[in-house]
């Protein structure tokens, strides 16, 4: 019987369980045995794995996080860690590995592929910074979490004439902040991809205030600055009452959206199908309506996925 393995690694996100479920069920349907590796690459090094059945993935689809658990594994970046991970995979007798995670995970997947082991990567990170896919798993659910929070904050902001500075995750990528600005109707979005001038923002805030619009939401991507610093500077410069909300890991959890469940199902199935067809060293992604494969080598050497300039433009235009 063919044997494949699956792991989730790096920062968790919603939709990972839906993807593992798809891998297991599509694998079993194709006559393969599927091993689940716990705690990402760390579990591969420490040999934490078990054979998964259809029932192992019952009732996980609707849950956020990852039932396989995840880890950021420094050891995997060392020669000895990589060697151990590859030896253990070979010892397990698998045809190939499906690695679900963000850029660190895909770098690990590429390193394993270079050792002659078949690997397919699945992009999963709320940051949406992975190139060659329009969307990564978890992004849509994170955005839904953010807009729920901003909708609630707008109620209290308008009740008190306050400006709220809301910090999103995203590492060096402003996708979450700028898209949430459009979707939640926030007034400003500060993202690392676009220079901003706090003096201009303060002047504009004052103008809005004079026009009778006395509450505002300022979205800040974590890569563009600290929400508390920005709030303090606004208060110092124009004396506005500000409050700060750092959304943090709240954004990563929760039941996956329909989009993420469907993306997980499609990614998982495509990864299994291609791995069993003998394709390897690739990442599955979605471009338009299509599932596409890109060489892991190309993915990891292309830097972060750039933000479509249409988003900052739209955010600015709609927040006048
Ligand atoms: O990459 C996903 C992410 O949530 C980033 O947005 C954030 O900077 C980072 O992970 C947080 O990492 P950790 O969960 O290790 O604190």
Coordinates of C-alpha atoms and ligand atoms in Angstrom, one line a residue:
X1 CA 0.0 0.0 0.0
X2 CA 1.1 3.5 -0.8
X3 CA 1.9 5.6 2.3
X4 CA 1.9 9.4 2.7
X5 CA 2.3 11.7 5.6
X6 CA 0.9 15.1 6.6
X7 CA 1.9 17.8 9.0
X8 CA 0.9 21.3 10.0
X9 CA 3.7 23.6 11.0
X10 CA 4.5 27.2 12.0
X11 CA 1.7 29.5 13.1
X12 CA -1.7 27.7 13.2
X13 CA -4.6 29.1 11.2
X14 CA -8.3 28.2 10.6
X15 CA -8.8 25.7 7.8
X16 CA -5.8 23.5 8.7
X17 CA -8.1 20.8 10.1
X18 CA -10.3 21.0 7.0
X19 CA -7.2 20.5 4.9
X20 CA -5.8 17.5 7.0
X21 CA -9.3 16.0 6.8
X22 CA -9.2 16.3 3.0
X23 CA -5.7 14.9 2.8
X24 CA -6.7 11.9 4.9
X25 CA -10.0 11.1 3.1
X26 CA -8.7 11.8 -0.4
X27 CA -5.6 9.6 0.5
X28 CA -7.7 6.7 1.8
X29 CA -10.0 7.0 -1.2
X30 CA -7.0 6.6 -3.5
X31 CA -5.9 3.5 -1.6
X32 CA -3.1 5.1 0.4
X33 CA -2.3 5.0 4.1
X34 CA -2.0 8.4 5.7
X35 CA 0.3 9.2 8.7
X36 CA -0.4 12.3 10.7
X37 CA 2.7 13.9 12.2
X38 CA 2.2 15.8 15.4
X39 CA 3.7 19.2 16.2
X40 CA 5.0 20.0 12.7
X41 CA 8.7 19.3 11.8
X42 CA 9.4 18.9 15.5
X43 CA 7.2 15.8 15.6
X44 CA 9.0 14.5 12.5
X45 CA 12.3 14.8 14.3
X46 CA 10.9 13.4 17.5
X47 CA 8.9 10.6 15.7
X48 CA 5.5 11.7 16.9
X49 CA 3.2 10.1 14.3
X50 CA 0.3 7.8 13.9
X51 CA -1.8 6.3 11.1
X52 CA -5.0 8.3 10.6
X53 CA -8.3 6.8 9.7
X54 CA -11.5 8.4 8.3
X55 CA -12.7 8.5 11.9
X56 CA -9.5 10.3 13.1
X57 CA -10.7 13.3 11.1
X58 CA -14.4 13.2 12.1
X59 CA -15.7 16.4 13.6
X60 CA -12.6 18.5 13.0
X61 CA -13.7 20.3 9.9
X62 CA -15.5 23.1 11.8
X63 CA -12.7 23.6 14.4
X64 CA -10.0 26.3 14.2
X65 CA -6.4 25.5 15.1
X66 CA -4.9 22.2 14.2
X67 CA -5.6 18.9 15.9
X68 CA -2.2 17.6 14.8
X69 CA -0.8 20.6 16.6
X70 CA 2.0 22.8 15.3
X71 CA 5.4 24.3 16.3
X72 CA 8.0 26.7 15.1
X73 CA 10.9 24.3 14.8
X74 CA 14.4 25.8 15.0
X75 CA 16.1 22.4 14.8
X76 CA 14.7 21.9 11.3
X77 CA 16.9 24.7 10.1
X78 CA 20.0 22.8 11.2
X79 CA 21.8 20.2 9.1
X80 CA 21.3 17.6 11.8
X81 CA 17.6 18.4 12.3
X82 CA 17.0 18.1 8.6
X83 CA 18.9 14.8 8.4
X84 CA 16.9 13.3 11.3
X85 CA 13.6 14.5 9.8
X86 CA 14.5 12.9 6.4
X87 CA 15.8 9.6 8.0
X88 CA 12.5 9.3 10.0
X89 CA 10.4 9.9 6.9
X90 CA 12.4 7.2 5.0
X91 CA 12.1 4.9 8.1
X92 CA 8.3 5.4 8.0
X93 CA 8.3 4.2 4.4
X94 CA 6.3 7.1 3.0
X95 CA 5.9 7.9 -0.7
X96 CA 5.8 11.6 0.2
X97 CA 5.0 14.3 2.6
X98 CA 2.3 17.0 2.6
X99 CA 3.4 20.1 4.6
X100 CA 0.8 22.7 5.5
X101 CA 2.0 26.1 6.7
X102 CA 3.6 29.4 6.0
X103 CA 7.0 30.5 4.6
X104 CA 9.0 28.7 7.2
X105 CA 7.1 25.5 6.5
X106 CA 7.6 25.8 2.8
X107 CA 11.3 26.4 3.3
X108 CA 11.4 23.2 5.3
X109 CA 9.4 21.4 2.6
X110 CA 11.9 22.5 0.0
X111 CA 14.9 21.4 2.1
X112 CA 13.3 17.9 2.4
X113 CA 12.6 17.8 -1.3
X114 CA 16.2 18.5 -2.0
X115 CA 17.1 15.4 -0.1
X116 CA 15.2 13.3 -2.7
X117 CA 11.9 12.9 -0.7
X118 CA 8.7 13.8 -2.4
X119 CA 7.0 16.8 -0.9
X120 CA 4.0 19.0 -1.7
X121 CA 3.5 22.2 0.3
X122 CA 0.1 23.8 1.1
X123 CA 0.2 27.6 1.9
X124 CA -1.4 28.3 5.2
X125 CA -0.9 31.6 7.0
X126 CA -3.2 34.4 7.9
X127 CA -0.6 36.9 6.6
X128 CA -1.4 36.2 2.9
X129 CA 2.3 36.8 2.2
X130 CA 3.0 33.6 0.2
X131 CA 3.6 34.2 -3.5
X132 CA 2.0 32.2 -6.4
X133 CA -1.4 31.9 -4.6
X134 CA -4.1 34.5 -4.5
X135 CA -5.1 33.3 -1.0
X136 CA -3.5 31.2 1.7
X137 CA -5.5 29.2 4.1
X138 CA -6.7 31.0 7.2
X139 CA -6.7 34.5 5.6
X140 CA -10.5 34.7 5.0
X141 CA -11.3 33.5 8.6
X142 CA -8.8 36.0 10.1
X143 CA -10.4 38.8 8.1
X144 CA -13.8 37.8 9.3
X145 CA -12.5 37.9 12.9
X146 CA -11.0 41.3 12.3
X147 CA -14.2 42.9 10.8
X148 CA -16.3 41.4 13.6
X149 CA -14.0 43.2 16.1
X150 CA -14.0 46.4 14.2
X151 CA -17.8 46.4 13.8
X152 CA -18.0 46.1 17.6
X153 CA -15.4 48.8 18.2
X154 CA -17.3 51.2 15.9
X155 CA -20.3 51.0 18.2
X156 CA -18.3 52.1 21.2
X157 CA -16.1 54.6 19.3
X158 CA -19.2 56.4 18.1
X159 CA -20.7 56.5 21.6
X160 CA -17.7 58.3 22.9
X161 CA -16.2 60.4 20.2
X162 CA -13.0 58.4 20.2
X163 CA -10.4 57.3 17.7
X164 CA -9.5 53.6 18.0
X165 CA -6.1 52.4 16.7
X166 CA -6.5 48.7 15.9
X167 CA -3.4 46.6 15.3
X168 CA -3.6 43.5 13.1
X169 CA -1.1 40.7 12.6
X170 CA 0.6 40.1 9.2
X171 CA 4.3 40.2 10.0
X172 CA 5.8 42.3 7.2
X173 CA 2.6 42.2 5.1
X174 CA -0.2 44.7 5.3
X175 CA -2.9 42.6 3.5
X176 CA -5.0 42.0 6.6
X177 CA -5.0 45.6 7.6
X178 CA -5.8 47.1 4.2
X179 CA -8.5 44.6 3.3
X180 CA -10.1 44.9 6.7
X181 CA -10.1 48.7 6.2
X182 CA -12.2 48.3 3.1
X183 CA -14.4 45.5 4.4
X184 CA -15.1 47.1 7.8
X185 CA -15.2 50.8 6.6
X186 CA -12.3 52.0 8.7
X187 CA -10.9 55.5 8.1
X188 CA -7.1 54.8 7.8
X189 CA -4.9 51.9 7.1
X190 CA -1.2 52.0 7.9
X191 CA 0.7 49.2 6.2
X192 CA 4.4 48.5 5.7
X193 CA 4.1 48.6 1.9
X194 CA 3.0 52.3 1.8
X195 CA 4.8 55.2 3.5
X196 CA 2.5 57.2 5.7
X197 CA 2.9 60.6 7.4
X198 CA 1.3 60.8 10.9
X199 CA 1.1 64.6 10.6
X200 CA -1.1 64.2 7.5
X201 CA -3.3 61.8 9.3
X202 CA -3.6 64.1 12.3
X203 CA -4.5 67.0 10.0
X204 CA -7.1 64.9 8.3
X205 CA -8.5 63.6 11.7
X206 CA -8.9 67.2 12.8
X207 CA -10.7 68.1 9.5
X208 CA -13.1 65.2 9.9
X209 CA -13.7 66.2 13.5
X210 CA -14.6 69.8 12.4
X211 CA -17.0 68.3 9.9
X212 CA -18.8 66.5 12.7
X213 CA -17.2 63.1 12.2
X214 CA -15.9 62.6 15.7
X215 CA -14.9 58.9 15.7
X216 CA -12.4 57.0 13.6
X217 CA -10.8 53.6 13.2
X218 CA -7.2 53.5 12.3
X219 CA -6.0 50.1 11.2
X220 CA -2.3 49.4 11.7
X221 CA -0.5 46.4 10.3
X222 CA 2.0 45.1 12.9
X223 CA 4.8 45.6 10.3
X224 CA 3.9 49.3 10.0
X225 CA 4.2 50.3 13.7
X226 CA 2.9 49.7 17.2
X227 CA -0.7 50.7 17.8
X228 CA 0.1 52.2 21.2
X229 CA 2.9 54.4 19.8
X230 CA 0.6 55.7 17.0
X231 CA -2.2 56.4 19.5
X232 CA 0.2 58.2 21.8
X233 CA 1.5 60.4 19.0
X234 CA -2.1 61.2 17.8
X235 CA -2.9 62.2 21.4
X236 CA 0.2 64.3 21.8
X237 CA -0.2 66.1 18.4
X238 CA -3.9 66.9 18.4
X239 CA -5.2 65.9 21.9
X240 CA -7.7 63.3 20.6
X241 CA -8.9 60.7 23.0
X242 CA -7.7 57.4 21.6
X243 CA -8.0 53.8 22.6
X244 CA -5.8 50.9 21.4
X245 CA -6.8 47.4 20.5
X246 CA -4.2 44.8 19.6
X247 CA -6.1 42.0 18.0
X248 CA -3.2 39.6 18.3
X249 CA -3.8 35.8 18.3
X250 CA -7.6 36.3 18.4
X251 CA -7.3 36.7 14.6
X252 CA -5.9 33.2 14.1
X253 CA -8.6 31.2 15.9
X254 CA -12.2 30.4 15.4
X255 CA -14.3 28.2 13.2
X256 CA -13.1 28.4 9.6
X257 CA -15.2 30.4 7.1
X258 CA -16.9 28.6 4.1
X259 CA -14.1 29.9 1.9
X260 CA -11.3 28.4 4.1
X261 CA -13.2 25.1 4.4
X262 CA -13.5 24.9 0.7
X263 CA -10.0 26.0 0.0
X264 CA -8.7 23.4 2.5
X265 CA -10.8 20.7 0.8
X266 CA -9.4 21.7 -2.7
X267 CA -5.8 22.1 -1.5
X268 CA -5.8 18.8 0.4
X269 CA -7.3 16.8 -2.4
X270 CA -5.0 18.4 -5.0
X271 CA -1.9 17.8 -2.9
X272 CA -2.8 14.1 -2.5
X273 CA -3.6 13.6 -6.2
X274 CA -0.4 15.2 -7.4
X275 CA 1.8 13.5 -4.8
X276 CA 0.4 10.1 -5.8
X277 CA 0.9 11.0 -9.5
X278 CA 4.6 11.5 -8.7
X279 CA 4.7 15.3 -8.8
X280 CA 6.8 16.7 -6.0
X281 CA 8.8 19.7 -4.9
X282 CA 5.7 21.8 -5.6
X283 CA 3.3 24.1 -3.7
X284 CA -0.4 24.0 -4.5
X285 CA -2.1 27.4 -4.8
X286 CA -5.2 29.1 -6.1
X287 CA -5.0 31.5 -9.0
X288 CA -8.4 32.8 -10.1
X289 CA -10.7 29.8 -9.9
X290 CA -7.9 27.3 -10.6
X291 CA -5.7 25.2 -8.4
X292 CA -2.2 25.5 -9.7
X293 CA 1.2 24.0 -8.9
X294 CA 4.4 26.1 -8.5
X295 CA 7.9 24.8 -7.8
X296 CA 8.8 25.2 -4.1
X297 CA 12.2 26.5 -5.2
X298 CA 10.4 29.4 -7.0
X299 CA 8.0 30.0 -4.1
X300 CA 10.8 30.3 -1.5
X301 CA 13.1 32.4 -3.6
X302 CA 10.5 35.0 -4.7
X303 CA 10.1 36.9 -1.5
X304 CA 6.7 37.9 -0.1
X305 CA 3.6 38.1 -2.2
X306 CA 3.1 41.8 -3.0
X307 CA -0.1 43.6 -2.1
X308 CA -2.3 44.5 -5.1
X309 CA -2.0 48.3 -5.3
X310 CA -5.7 48.4 -6.0
X311 CA -6.3 47.7 -2.2
X312 CA -4.6 50.7 -0.7
X313 CA -6.1 52.9 -3.4
X314 CA -9.6 51.6 -2.7
X315 CA -9.1 51.9 1.0
X316 CA -8.2 55.6 0.6
X317 CA -10.9 56.4 -1.8
X318 CA -13.7 54.9 0.2
X319 CA -12.7 56.4 3.6
X320 CA -13.0 60.1 2.6
Ligands
LIG1 O1 2.6 34.3 10.5 C1 1.5 34.3 11.2 C2 1.6 35.2 12.4 O2 0.4 35.2 13.1 C3 2.1 36.6 12.1 O3 1.0 37.4 11.7 C4 2.6 37.0 13.5 O4 3.6 38.0 13.3 C5 3.2 35.8 14.0 O5 2.6 34.7 13.3 C6 3.0 35.5 15.5 O6 3.8 34.4 15.8 P1 3.6 33.6 17.2 O7 2.3 32.8 17.1 O8 4.8 32.7 17.2 O9 3.6 34.6 18.3

